mmCIF file of C-alpha atoms and ligand atoms in Angstrom:
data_model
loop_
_atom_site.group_PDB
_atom_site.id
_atom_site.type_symbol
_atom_site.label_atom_id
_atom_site.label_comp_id
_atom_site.label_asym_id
_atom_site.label_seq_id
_atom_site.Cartn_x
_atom_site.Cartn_y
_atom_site.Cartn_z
ATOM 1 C CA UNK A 1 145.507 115.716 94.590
ATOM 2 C CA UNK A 2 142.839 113.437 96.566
ATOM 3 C CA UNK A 3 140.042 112.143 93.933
ATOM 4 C CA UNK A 4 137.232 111.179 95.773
ATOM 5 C CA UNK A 5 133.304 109.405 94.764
ATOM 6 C CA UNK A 6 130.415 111.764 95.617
ATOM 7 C CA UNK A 7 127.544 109.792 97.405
ATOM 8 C CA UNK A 8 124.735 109.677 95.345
ATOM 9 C CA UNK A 9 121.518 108.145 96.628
ATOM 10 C CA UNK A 10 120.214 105.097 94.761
ATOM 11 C CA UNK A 11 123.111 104.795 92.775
ATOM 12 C CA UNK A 12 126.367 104.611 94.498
ATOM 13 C CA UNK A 13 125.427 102.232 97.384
ATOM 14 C CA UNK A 14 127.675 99.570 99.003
ATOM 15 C CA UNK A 15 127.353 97.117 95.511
ATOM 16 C CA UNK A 16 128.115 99.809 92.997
ATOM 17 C CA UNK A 17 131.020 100.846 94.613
ATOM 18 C CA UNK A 18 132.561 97.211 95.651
ATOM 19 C CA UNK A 19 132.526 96.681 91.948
ATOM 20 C CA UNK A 20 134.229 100.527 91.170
ATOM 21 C CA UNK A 21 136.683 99.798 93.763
ATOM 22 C CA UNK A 22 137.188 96.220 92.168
ATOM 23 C CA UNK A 23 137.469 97.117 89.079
ATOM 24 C CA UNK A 24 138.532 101.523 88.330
ATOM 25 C CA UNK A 25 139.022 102.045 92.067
ATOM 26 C CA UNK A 26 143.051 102.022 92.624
ATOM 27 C CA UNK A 27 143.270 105.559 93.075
ATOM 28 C CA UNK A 28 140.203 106.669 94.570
ATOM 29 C CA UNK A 29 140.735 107.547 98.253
ATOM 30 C CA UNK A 30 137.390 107.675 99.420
ATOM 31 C CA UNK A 31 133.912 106.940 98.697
ATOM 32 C CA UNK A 32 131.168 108.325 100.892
ATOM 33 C CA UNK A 33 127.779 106.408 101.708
ATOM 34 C CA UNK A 34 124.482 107.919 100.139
ATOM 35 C CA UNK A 35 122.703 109.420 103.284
ATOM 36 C CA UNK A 36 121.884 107.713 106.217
ATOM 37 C CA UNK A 37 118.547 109.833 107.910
ATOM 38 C CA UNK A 38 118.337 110.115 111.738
ATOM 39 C CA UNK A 39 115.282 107.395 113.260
ATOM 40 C CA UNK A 40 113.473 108.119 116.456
ATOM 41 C CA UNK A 41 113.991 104.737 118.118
ATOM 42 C CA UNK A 42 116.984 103.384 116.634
ATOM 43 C CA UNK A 43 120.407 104.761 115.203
ATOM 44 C CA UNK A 44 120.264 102.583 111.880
ATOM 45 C CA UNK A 45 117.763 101.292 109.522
ATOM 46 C CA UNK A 46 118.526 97.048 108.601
ATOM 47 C CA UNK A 47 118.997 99.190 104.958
ATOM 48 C CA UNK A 48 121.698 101.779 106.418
ATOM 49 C CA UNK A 49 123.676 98.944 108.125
ATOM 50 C CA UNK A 50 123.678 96.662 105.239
ATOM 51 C CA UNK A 51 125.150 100.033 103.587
ATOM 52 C CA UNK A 52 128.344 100.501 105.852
ATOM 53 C CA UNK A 53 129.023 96.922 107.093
ATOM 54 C CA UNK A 54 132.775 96.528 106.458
ATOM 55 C CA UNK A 55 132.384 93.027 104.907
ATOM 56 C CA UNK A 56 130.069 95.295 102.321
ATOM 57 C CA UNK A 57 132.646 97.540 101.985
ATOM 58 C CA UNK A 58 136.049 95.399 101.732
ATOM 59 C CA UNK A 59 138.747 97.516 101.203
ATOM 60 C CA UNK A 60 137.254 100.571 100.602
ATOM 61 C CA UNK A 61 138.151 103.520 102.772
ATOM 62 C CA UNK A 62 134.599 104.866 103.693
ATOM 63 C CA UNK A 63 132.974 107.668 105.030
ATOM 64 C CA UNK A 64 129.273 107.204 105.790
ATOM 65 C CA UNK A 65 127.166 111.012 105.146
ATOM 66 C CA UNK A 66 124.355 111.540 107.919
ATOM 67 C CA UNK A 67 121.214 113.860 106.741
ATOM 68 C CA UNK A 68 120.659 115.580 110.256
ATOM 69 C CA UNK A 69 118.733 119.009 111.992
ATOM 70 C CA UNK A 70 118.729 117.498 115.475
ATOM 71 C CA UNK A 71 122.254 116.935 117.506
ATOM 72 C CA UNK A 72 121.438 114.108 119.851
ATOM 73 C CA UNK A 73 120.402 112.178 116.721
ATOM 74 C CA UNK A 74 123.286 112.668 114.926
ATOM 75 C CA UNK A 75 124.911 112.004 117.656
ATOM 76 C CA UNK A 76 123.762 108.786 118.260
ATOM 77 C CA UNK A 77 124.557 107.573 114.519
ATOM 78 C CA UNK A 78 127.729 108.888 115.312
ATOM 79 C CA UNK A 79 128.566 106.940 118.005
ATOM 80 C CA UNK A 80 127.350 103.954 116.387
ATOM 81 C CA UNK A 81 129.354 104.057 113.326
ATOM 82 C CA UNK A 82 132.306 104.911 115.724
ATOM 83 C CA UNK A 83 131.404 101.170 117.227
ATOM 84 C CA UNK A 84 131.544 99.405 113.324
ATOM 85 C CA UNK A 85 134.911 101.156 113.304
ATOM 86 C CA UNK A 86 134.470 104.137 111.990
ATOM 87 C CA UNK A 87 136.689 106.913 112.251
ATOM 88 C CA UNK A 88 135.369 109.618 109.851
ATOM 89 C CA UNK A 89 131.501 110.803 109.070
ATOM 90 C CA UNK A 90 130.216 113.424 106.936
ATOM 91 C CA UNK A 91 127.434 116.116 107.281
ATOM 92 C CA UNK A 92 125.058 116.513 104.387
ATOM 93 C CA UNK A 93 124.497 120.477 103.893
ATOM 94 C CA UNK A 94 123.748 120.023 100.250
ATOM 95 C CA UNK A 95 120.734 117.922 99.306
ATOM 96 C CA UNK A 96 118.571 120.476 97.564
ATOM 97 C CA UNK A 97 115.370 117.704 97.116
ATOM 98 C CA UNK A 98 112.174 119.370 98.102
ATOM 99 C CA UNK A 99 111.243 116.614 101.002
ATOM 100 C CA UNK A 100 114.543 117.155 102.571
ATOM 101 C CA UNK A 101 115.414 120.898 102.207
ATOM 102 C CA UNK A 102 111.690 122.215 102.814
ATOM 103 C CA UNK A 103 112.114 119.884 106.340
ATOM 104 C CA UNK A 104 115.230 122.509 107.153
ATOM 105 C CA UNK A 105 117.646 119.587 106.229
ATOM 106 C CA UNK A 106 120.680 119.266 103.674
ATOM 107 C CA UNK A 107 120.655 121.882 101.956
ATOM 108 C CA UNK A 108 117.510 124.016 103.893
ATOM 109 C CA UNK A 109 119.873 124.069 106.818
ATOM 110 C CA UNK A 110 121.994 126.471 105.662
ATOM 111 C CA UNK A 111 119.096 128.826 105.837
ATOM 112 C CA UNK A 112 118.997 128.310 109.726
ATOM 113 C CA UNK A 113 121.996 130.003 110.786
ATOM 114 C CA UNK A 114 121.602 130.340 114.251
ATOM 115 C CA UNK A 115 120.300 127.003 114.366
ATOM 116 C CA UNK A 116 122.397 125.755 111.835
ATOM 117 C CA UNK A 117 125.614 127.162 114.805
ATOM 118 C CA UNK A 118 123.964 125.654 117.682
ATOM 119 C CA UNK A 119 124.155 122.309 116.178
ATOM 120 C CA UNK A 120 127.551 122.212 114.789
ATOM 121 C CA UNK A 121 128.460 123.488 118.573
ATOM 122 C CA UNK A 122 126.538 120.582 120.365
ATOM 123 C CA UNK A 123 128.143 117.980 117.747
ATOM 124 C CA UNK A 124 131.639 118.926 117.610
ATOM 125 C CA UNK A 125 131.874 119.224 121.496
ATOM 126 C CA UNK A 126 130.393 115.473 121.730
ATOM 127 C CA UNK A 127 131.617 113.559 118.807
ATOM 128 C CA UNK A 128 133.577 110.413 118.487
ATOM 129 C CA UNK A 129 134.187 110.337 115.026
ATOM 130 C CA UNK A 130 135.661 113.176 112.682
ATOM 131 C CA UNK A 131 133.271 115.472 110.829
ATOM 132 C CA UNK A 132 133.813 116.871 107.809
ATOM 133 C CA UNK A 133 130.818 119.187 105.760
ATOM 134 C CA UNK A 134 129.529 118.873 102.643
ATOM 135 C CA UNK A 135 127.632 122.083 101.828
ATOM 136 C CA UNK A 136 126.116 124.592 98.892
ATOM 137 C CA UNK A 137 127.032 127.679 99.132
ATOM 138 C CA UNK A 138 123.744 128.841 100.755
ATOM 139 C CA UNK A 139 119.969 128.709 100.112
ATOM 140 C CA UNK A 140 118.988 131.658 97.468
ATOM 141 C CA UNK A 141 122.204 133.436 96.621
ATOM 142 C CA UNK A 142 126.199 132.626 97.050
ATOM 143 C CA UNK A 143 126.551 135.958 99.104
ATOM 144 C CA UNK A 144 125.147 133.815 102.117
ATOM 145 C CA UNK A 145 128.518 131.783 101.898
ATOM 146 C CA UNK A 146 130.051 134.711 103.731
ATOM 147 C CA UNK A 147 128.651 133.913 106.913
ATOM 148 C CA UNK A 148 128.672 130.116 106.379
ATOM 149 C CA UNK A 149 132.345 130.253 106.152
ATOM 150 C CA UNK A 150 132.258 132.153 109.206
ATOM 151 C CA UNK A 151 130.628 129.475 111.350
ATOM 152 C CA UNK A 152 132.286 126.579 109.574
ATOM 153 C CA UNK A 153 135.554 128.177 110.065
ATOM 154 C CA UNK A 154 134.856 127.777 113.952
ATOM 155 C CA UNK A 155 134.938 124.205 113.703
ATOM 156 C CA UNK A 156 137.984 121.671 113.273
ATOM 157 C CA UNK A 157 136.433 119.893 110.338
ATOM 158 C CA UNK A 158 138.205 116.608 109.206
ATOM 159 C CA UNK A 159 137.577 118.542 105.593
ATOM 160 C CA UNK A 160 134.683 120.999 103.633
ATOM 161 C CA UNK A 161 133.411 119.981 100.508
ATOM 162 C CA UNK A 162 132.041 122.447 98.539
ATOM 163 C CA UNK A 163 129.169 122.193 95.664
ATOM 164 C CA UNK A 164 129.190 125.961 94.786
ATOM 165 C CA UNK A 165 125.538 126.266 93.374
ATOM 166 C CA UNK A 166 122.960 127.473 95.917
ATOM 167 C CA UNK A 167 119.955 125.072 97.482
ATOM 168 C CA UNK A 168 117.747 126.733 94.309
ATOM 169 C CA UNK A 169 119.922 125.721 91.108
ATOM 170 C CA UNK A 170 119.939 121.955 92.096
ATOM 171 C CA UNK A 171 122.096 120.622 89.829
ATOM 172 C CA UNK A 172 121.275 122.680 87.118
ATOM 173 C CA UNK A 173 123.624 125.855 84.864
ATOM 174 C CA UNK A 174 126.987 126.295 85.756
ATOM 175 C CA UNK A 175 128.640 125.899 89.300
ATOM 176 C CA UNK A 176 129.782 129.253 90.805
ATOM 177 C CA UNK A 177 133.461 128.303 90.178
ATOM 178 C CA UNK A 178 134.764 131.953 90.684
ATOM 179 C CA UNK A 179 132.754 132.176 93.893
ATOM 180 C CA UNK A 180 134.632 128.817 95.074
ATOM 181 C CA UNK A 181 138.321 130.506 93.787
ATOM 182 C CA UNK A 182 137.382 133.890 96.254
ATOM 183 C CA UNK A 183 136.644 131.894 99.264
ATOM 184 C CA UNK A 184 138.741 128.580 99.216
ATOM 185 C CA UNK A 185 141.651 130.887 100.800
ATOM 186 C CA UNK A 186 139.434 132.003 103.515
ATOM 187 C CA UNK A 187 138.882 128.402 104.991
ATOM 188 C CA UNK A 188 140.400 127.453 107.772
ATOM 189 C CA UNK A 189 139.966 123.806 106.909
ATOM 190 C CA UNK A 190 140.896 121.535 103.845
ATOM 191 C CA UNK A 191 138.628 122.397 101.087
ATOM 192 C CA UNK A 192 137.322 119.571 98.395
ATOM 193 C CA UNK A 193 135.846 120.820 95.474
ATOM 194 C CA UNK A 194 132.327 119.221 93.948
ATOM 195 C CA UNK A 195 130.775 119.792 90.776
ATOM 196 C CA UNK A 196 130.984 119.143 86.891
ATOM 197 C CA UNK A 197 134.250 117.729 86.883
ATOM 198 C CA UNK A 198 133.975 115.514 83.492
ATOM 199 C CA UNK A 199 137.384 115.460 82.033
ATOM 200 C CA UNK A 200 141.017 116.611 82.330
ATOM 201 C CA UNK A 201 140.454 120.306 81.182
ATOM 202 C CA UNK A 202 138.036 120.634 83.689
ATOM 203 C CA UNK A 203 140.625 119.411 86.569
ATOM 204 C CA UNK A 204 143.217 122.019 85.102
ATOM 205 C CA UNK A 205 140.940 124.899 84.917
ATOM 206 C CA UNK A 206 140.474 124.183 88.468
ATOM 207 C CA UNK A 207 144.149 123.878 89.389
ATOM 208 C CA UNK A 208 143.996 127.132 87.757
ATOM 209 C CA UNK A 209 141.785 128.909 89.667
ATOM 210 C CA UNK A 210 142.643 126.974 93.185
ATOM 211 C CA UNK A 211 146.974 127.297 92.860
ATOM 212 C CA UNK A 212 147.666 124.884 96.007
ATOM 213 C CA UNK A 213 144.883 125.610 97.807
ATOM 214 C CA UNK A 214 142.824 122.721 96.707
ATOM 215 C CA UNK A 215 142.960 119.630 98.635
ATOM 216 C CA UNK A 216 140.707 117.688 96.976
ATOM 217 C CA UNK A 217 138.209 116.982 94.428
ATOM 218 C CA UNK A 218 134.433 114.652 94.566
ATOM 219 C CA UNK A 219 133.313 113.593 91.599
ATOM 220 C CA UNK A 220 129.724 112.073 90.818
ATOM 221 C CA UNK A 221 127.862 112.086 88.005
ATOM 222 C CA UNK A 222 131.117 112.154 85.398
ATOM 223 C CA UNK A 223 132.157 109.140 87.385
ATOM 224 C CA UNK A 224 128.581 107.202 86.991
ATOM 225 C CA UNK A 225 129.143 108.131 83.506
ATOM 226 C CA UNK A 226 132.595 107.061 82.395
ATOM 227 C CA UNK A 227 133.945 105.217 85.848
ATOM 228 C CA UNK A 228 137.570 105.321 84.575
ATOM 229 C CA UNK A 229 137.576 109.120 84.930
ATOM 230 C CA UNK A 230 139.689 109.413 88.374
ATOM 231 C CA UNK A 231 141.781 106.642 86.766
ATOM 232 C CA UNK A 232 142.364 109.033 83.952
ATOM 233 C CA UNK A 233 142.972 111.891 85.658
ATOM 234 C CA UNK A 234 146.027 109.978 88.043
ATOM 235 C CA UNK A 235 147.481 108.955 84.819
ATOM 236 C CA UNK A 236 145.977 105.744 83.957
ATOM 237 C CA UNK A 237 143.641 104.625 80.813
ATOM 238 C CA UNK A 238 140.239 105.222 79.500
ATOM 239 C CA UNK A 239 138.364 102.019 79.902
ATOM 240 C CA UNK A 240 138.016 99.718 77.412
ATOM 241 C CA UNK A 241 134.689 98.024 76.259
ATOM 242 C CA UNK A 242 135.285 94.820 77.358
ATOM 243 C CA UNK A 243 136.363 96.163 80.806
ATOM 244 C CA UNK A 244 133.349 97.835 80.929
ATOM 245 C CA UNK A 245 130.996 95.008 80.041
ATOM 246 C CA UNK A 246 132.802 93.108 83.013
ATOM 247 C CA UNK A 247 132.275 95.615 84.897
ATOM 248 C CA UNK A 248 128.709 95.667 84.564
ATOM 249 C CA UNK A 249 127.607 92.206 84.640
ATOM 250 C CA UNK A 250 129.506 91.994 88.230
ATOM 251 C CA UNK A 251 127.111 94.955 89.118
ATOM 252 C CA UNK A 252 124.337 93.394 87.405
ATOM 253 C CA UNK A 253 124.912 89.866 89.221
ATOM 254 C CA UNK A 254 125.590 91.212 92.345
ATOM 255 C CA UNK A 255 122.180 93.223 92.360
ATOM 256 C CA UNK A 256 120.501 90.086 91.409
ATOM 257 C CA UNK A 257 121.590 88.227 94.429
ATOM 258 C CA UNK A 258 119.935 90.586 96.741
ATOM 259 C CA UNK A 259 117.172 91.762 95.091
ATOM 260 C CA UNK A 260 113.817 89.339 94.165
ATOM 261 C CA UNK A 261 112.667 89.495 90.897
ATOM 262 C CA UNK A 262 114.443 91.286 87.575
ATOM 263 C CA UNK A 263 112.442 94.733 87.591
ATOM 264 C CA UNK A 264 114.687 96.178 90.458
ATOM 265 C CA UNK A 265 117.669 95.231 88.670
ATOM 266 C CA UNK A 266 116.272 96.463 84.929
ATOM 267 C CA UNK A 267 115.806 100.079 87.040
ATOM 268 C CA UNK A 268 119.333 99.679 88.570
ATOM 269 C CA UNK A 269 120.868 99.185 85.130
ATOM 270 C CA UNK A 270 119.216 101.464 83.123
ATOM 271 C CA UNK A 271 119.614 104.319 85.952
ATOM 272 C CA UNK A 272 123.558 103.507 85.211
ATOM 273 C CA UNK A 273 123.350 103.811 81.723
ATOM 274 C CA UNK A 274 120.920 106.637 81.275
ATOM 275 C CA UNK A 275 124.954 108.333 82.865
ATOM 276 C CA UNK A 276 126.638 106.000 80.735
ATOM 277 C CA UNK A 277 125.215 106.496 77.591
ATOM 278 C CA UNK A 278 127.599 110.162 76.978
ATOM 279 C CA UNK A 279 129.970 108.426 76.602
ATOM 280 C CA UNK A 280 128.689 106.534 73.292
ATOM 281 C CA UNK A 281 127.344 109.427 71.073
ATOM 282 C CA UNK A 282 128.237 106.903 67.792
ATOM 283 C CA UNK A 283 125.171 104.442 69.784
ATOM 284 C CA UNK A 284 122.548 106.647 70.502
ATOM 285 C CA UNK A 285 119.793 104.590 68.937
ATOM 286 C CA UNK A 286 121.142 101.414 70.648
ATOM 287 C CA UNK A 287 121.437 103.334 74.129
ATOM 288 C CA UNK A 288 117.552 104.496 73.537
ATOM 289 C CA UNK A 289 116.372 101.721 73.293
ATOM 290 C CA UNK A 290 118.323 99.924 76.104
ATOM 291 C CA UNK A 291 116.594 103.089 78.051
ATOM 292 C CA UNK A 292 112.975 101.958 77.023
ATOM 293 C CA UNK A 293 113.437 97.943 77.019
ATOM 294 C CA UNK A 294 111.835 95.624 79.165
ATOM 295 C CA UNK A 295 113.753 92.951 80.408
ATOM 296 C CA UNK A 296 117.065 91.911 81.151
ATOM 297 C CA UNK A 297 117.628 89.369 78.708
ATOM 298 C CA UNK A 298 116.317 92.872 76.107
ATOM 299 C CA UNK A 299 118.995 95.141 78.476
ATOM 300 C CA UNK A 300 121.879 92.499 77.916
ATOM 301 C CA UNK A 301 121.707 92.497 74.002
ATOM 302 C CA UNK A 302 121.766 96.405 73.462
ATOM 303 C CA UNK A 303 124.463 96.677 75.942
ATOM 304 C CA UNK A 304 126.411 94.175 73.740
ATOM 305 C CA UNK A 305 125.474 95.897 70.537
ATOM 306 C CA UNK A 306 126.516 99.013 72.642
ATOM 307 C CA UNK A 307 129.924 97.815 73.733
ATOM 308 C CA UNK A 308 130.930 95.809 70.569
HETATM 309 C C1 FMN B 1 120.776 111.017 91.809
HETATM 310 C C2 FMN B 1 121.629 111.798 92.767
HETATM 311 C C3 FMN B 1 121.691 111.413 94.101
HETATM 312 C C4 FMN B 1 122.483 112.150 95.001
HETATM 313 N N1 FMN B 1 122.544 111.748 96.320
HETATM 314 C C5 FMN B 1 123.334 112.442 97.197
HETATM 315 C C6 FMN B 1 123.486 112.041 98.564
HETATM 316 O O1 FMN B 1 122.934 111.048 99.024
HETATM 317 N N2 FMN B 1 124.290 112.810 99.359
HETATM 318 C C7 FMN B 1 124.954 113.925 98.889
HETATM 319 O O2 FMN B 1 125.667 114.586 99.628
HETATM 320 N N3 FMN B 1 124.831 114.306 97.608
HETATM 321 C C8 FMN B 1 124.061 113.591 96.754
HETATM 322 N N4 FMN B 1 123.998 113.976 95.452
HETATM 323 C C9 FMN B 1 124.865 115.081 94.992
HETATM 324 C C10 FMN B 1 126.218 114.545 94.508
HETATM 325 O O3 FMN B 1 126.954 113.985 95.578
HETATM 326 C C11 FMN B 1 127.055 115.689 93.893
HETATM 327 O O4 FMN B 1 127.191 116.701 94.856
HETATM 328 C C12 FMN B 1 126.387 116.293 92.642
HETATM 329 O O5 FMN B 1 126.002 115.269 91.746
HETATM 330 C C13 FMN B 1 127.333 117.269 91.953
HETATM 331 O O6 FMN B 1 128.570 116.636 91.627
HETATM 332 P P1 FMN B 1 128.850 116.054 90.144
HETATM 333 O O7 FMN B 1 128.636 117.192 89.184
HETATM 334 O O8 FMN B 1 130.280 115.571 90.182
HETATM 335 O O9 FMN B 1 127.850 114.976 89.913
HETATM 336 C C14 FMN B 1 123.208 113.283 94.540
HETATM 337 C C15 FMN B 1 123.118 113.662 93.209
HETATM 338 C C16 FMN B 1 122.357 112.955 92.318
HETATM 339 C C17 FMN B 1 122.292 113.396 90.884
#
């Protein structure tokens, strides 16, 4: 099985997962960029190339995501990335946020089918680089995955990742794990599963429901929150709390030496542990008020009394 890191915007940019790699990464094949948009006049923000320039991204096999509705534009980011080297890019079906899915994008494409066909058509007949999807399993019910599967099953993609909730649930109640068991034999292309995957059990349930169908699984938010979970799950250890406090002053140093001032860095490390903190019920009080402090010098002595 392939364990991959989901892309998650804000949080799992180029210095986050340098340190992952660095430090829980050994078997994680690949970690994918948080979205790059499409710009009128240029392919990539200053921000966006900062994000996939391989000297950010040392060793690290990487897949930059692209949030697109219009071909030529994702065109040209494709054939940009293809020039840093590039070999694989991903297309973001999934993002359910309001200011990208009311815009038809992410995860309000898939409510576009026509459209939705025409574009896949345009890009797969002019890319450089391979595509693979990552979708939901439509906008207001998972009966719309029918079709979906129908026009993604047109398409050579390099793989499909699926998050089985609709555009609707966000990231919210259960995923539609049954709905992913009926249709993962009816792709034509390698399917990665996405969603909830916290522990073990969860991966065998899975294996359960997928037999060898299942090529591989993204993990996000269970990774943010305990990062040696894929190292777990190929065998290896939990972390320990000194590893972890490494860990985190890398991150916490290397966030400091691009951003000015503390506050950016405070948000940063707080976002991290307001994921981290599951995994140290016997702290709660300590991890609260870590949550609410104000300072890093405050955010450095509850994450010692935290990881004592
Ligand atoms: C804060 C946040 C930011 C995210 N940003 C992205 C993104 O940029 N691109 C994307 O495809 N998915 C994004 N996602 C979705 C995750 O990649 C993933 O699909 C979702 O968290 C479900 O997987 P999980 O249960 O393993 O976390 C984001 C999710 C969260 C919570």
């Amino acid at each position: 099985m392939k364990y991959y890191l989901a892309p998650m915007e804000g949080i799992t940019g180029y210095i986050y997962r340098s340190a992952l790699k660095d430090h829980f990464g050994d078997n994680i094949d690949k970690f994918f960029t948080p979205f790059l948009v499409v710009h009128e006049k240029r392919a990539l923000s200053n921000k966006e190339i900062n994000e996939i320039l391989p000297e950010n991204n040392k060793g690290i096999n990487l897949v930059p995501q692209i949030l697109a509705d219009d071909a030529d534009g994702f065109l040209r980011i494709d054939n940009s990335l293809y020039e840093y080297g590039y070999r694989e890019i991903n297309l973001n079906l999934g993002c359910p946020s309001k200011t990208v899915a009311s815009k038809g994008r992410g995860s309000g494409f898939l409510g576009r089918l026509s459209d939705l066909e025409y574009f896949l058509d345009k890009i797969f007949n002019n890319n450089m680089c391979n595509i693979s999807i990552k979708t939901r399993m439509g906008e207001k019910s998972v009966d719309e995955f029918e079709e979906l599967m129908r026009i993604f099953n047109k398409f050579p993609l390099k793989e499909l990742i699926i998050h089985p909730r609709i555009r609707y649930e966000y990231y919210k109640g259960n995923p539609h794990r049954d709905v992913f068991y009926r249709y993962i034999v009816k792709s034509l292309n390698p399917v990665c599963y996405n969603g909830d995957v916290r522990s073990k059990r969860d991966v065998e349930e899975l294996l359960k429901g997928c037999g060898n169908n299942l090529f591989a699984i993204m993990i996000g938010r269970g990774m943010i929150s305990d990062p040696s979970l894929i190292r777990q799950l190929t065998g290896g250890e939990a972390f320990t709390k000194e590893e972890l406090s490494v860990f985190l002053k890398r991150i916490s140093d290397d966030y400091s030496s691009v951003f000015s001032g503390e506050a950016p860095v405070l948000q940063k490390m707080k976002e991290l542990w307001s994921y981290m903190g599951s995994c140290f019920a016997d702290k709660e009080p300590e991890v609260k008020k870590l949550l609410k402090c104000r300072s890093l010098k405050e955010l450095k002595l509850y994450q010692m009394q935290i990881l004592q």
